[in-house]
Coordinates of C-alpha atoms in Angstrom, one line a residue:
A1 CA -147.4 79.6 -45.1
A2 CA -145.2 78.7 -48.0
A3 CA -145.0 75.1 -46.8
A4 CA -148.8 74.9 -46.5
E5 CA -149.1 76.3 -50.1
K6 CA -146.6 73.8 -51.3
A7 CA -148.4 70.9 -49.6
R8 CA -151.7 72.0 -51.2
A9 CA -150.1 72.2 -54.7
A10 CA -148.7 68.7 -54.2
A11 CA -152.0 67.3 -53.1
A12 CA -153.7 68.9 -56.1
A13 CA -151.2 67.3 -58.4
R14 CA -152.0 63.9 -57.1
R15 CA -155.8 64.2 -57.7
P16 CA -157.0 62.3 -60.7
N17 CA -158.1 64.3 -63.7
E18 CA -161.9 64.8 -64.0
R19 CA -163.7 62.2 -66.1
V20 CA -166.3 63.8 -68.5
R21 CA -169.1 62.2 -70.4
M22 CA -168.6 62.2 -74.2
A23 CA -170.9 60.5 -76.7
G24 CA -169.7 58.1 -79.4
L25 CA -166.6 56.7 -77.7
P26 CA -165.7 53.1 -78.6
P27 CA -165.7 50.4 -75.9
G28 CA -162.9 50.9 -73.4
W29 CA -162.3 54.6 -74.0
A30 CA -163.1 57.4 -71.6
A31 CA -162.7 61.2 -71.8
Y32 CA -160.9 63.2 -69.1
V33 CA -160.0 66.9 -68.6
D34 CA -156.3 67.6 -68.0
R35 CA -156.0 69.7 -64.8
R36 CA -153.1 71.6 -66.1
T37 CA -154.1 72.4 -69.7
K38 CA -157.9 72.1 -69.3
Y39 CA -157.9 70.2 -72.6
T40 CA -159.9 67.0 -73.1
Y41 CA -157.9 63.8 -73.7
F42 CA -158.9 60.2 -74.2
Y43 CA -157.7 57.1 -72.4
N44 CA -158.2 53.4 -73.0
A45 CA -157.6 51.5 -69.7
R46 CA -157.4 48.1 -71.4
T47 CA -154.6 49.1 -73.9
R48 CA -153.2 51.9 -71.7
R49 CA -153.2 54.2 -74.7
S50 CA -154.0 57.9 -74.4
T51 CA -154.5 60.5 -77.1
W52 CA -155.6 64.1 -77.5
Q53 CA -157.6 63.2 -80.6
S54 CA -161.0 61.7 -80.1
P55 CA -161.3 58.0 -81.0
A56 CA -165.0 58.4 -81.5
G57 CA -166.3 56.8 -84.8
K58 CA -168.7 58.2 -87.3
P59 CA -172.4 57.3 -87.0
A60 CA -173.3 54.3 -89.1
R61 CA -176.5 52.8 -90.4
A62 CA -177.5 49.4 -88.9
A63 CA -181.0 48.3 -89.6
G64 CA -183.0 46.6 -86.9
L65 CA -181.1 47.8 -83.8
P66 CA -183.1 47.5 -80.6
A67 CA -184.7 50.8 -79.4
G68 CA -182.1 53.2 -77.9
W69 CA -179.0 51.7 -79.6
K70 CA -176.8 53.5 -82.1
A71 CA -174.1 52.2 -84.4
Y72 CA -170.7 53.8 -85.1
R73 CA -167.9 52.9 -87.4
G74 CA -164.5 53.1 -85.8
A75 CA -161.3 54.2 -87.4
G76 CA -160.5 50.6 -88.4
G77 CA -163.8 50.2 -90.1
K78 CA -165.3 48.0 -87.4
L79 CA -168.8 48.7 -86.1
Y80 CA -169.4 49.3 -82.4
Y81 CA -172.7 50.0 -80.6
I82 CA -173.8 52.4 -77.9
R83 CA -176.9 52.1 -75.8
G84 CA -178.1 55.7 -75.5
R85 CA -179.8 55.4 -72.1
T86 CA -176.7 54.1 -70.3
G87 CA -173.9 55.3 -72.7
K88 CA -172.4 51.8 -72.5
A89 CA -170.4 50.9 -75.6
T90 CA -169.8 47.4 -76.9
W91 CA -168.3 45.6 -79.9
D92 CA -171.1 43.0 -79.6
D93 CA -174.0 43.6 -82.0
P94 CA -177.0 44.1 -79.8
R95 CA -179.2 42.5 -82.4
L96 CA -177.4 39.2 -81.5
L97 CA -177.4 39.5 -77.7
P98 CA -179.6 37.1 -75.7
G99 CA -183.0 38.6 -75.2
A100 CA -182.7 41.0 -78.0
R101 CA -185.7 41.3 -80.3
V102 CA -184.9 40.1 -83.8
L103 CA -186.7 41.9 -86.6

């Protein structure tokens, strides 16, 4: 019985942390819930950086964005864009993407 419990605990420790949806994260970032502490942390797979503090920027004004897009200003001052329907974030201005309607 003790061996079975130990095996279950070891298997649980190998399971990946649960990914959660969080609005406003810059491109490349994802939010996860730490199994042990139950706190949300943030991870960027490209840079392999993790942090307990949200890297989400502040909403920013950007005139003429296509419908459903929102602009955010990151910590470094650079704008990034999120498509509301899909939650996809990009550094590329959607007003300049091929097929985007220019106002």
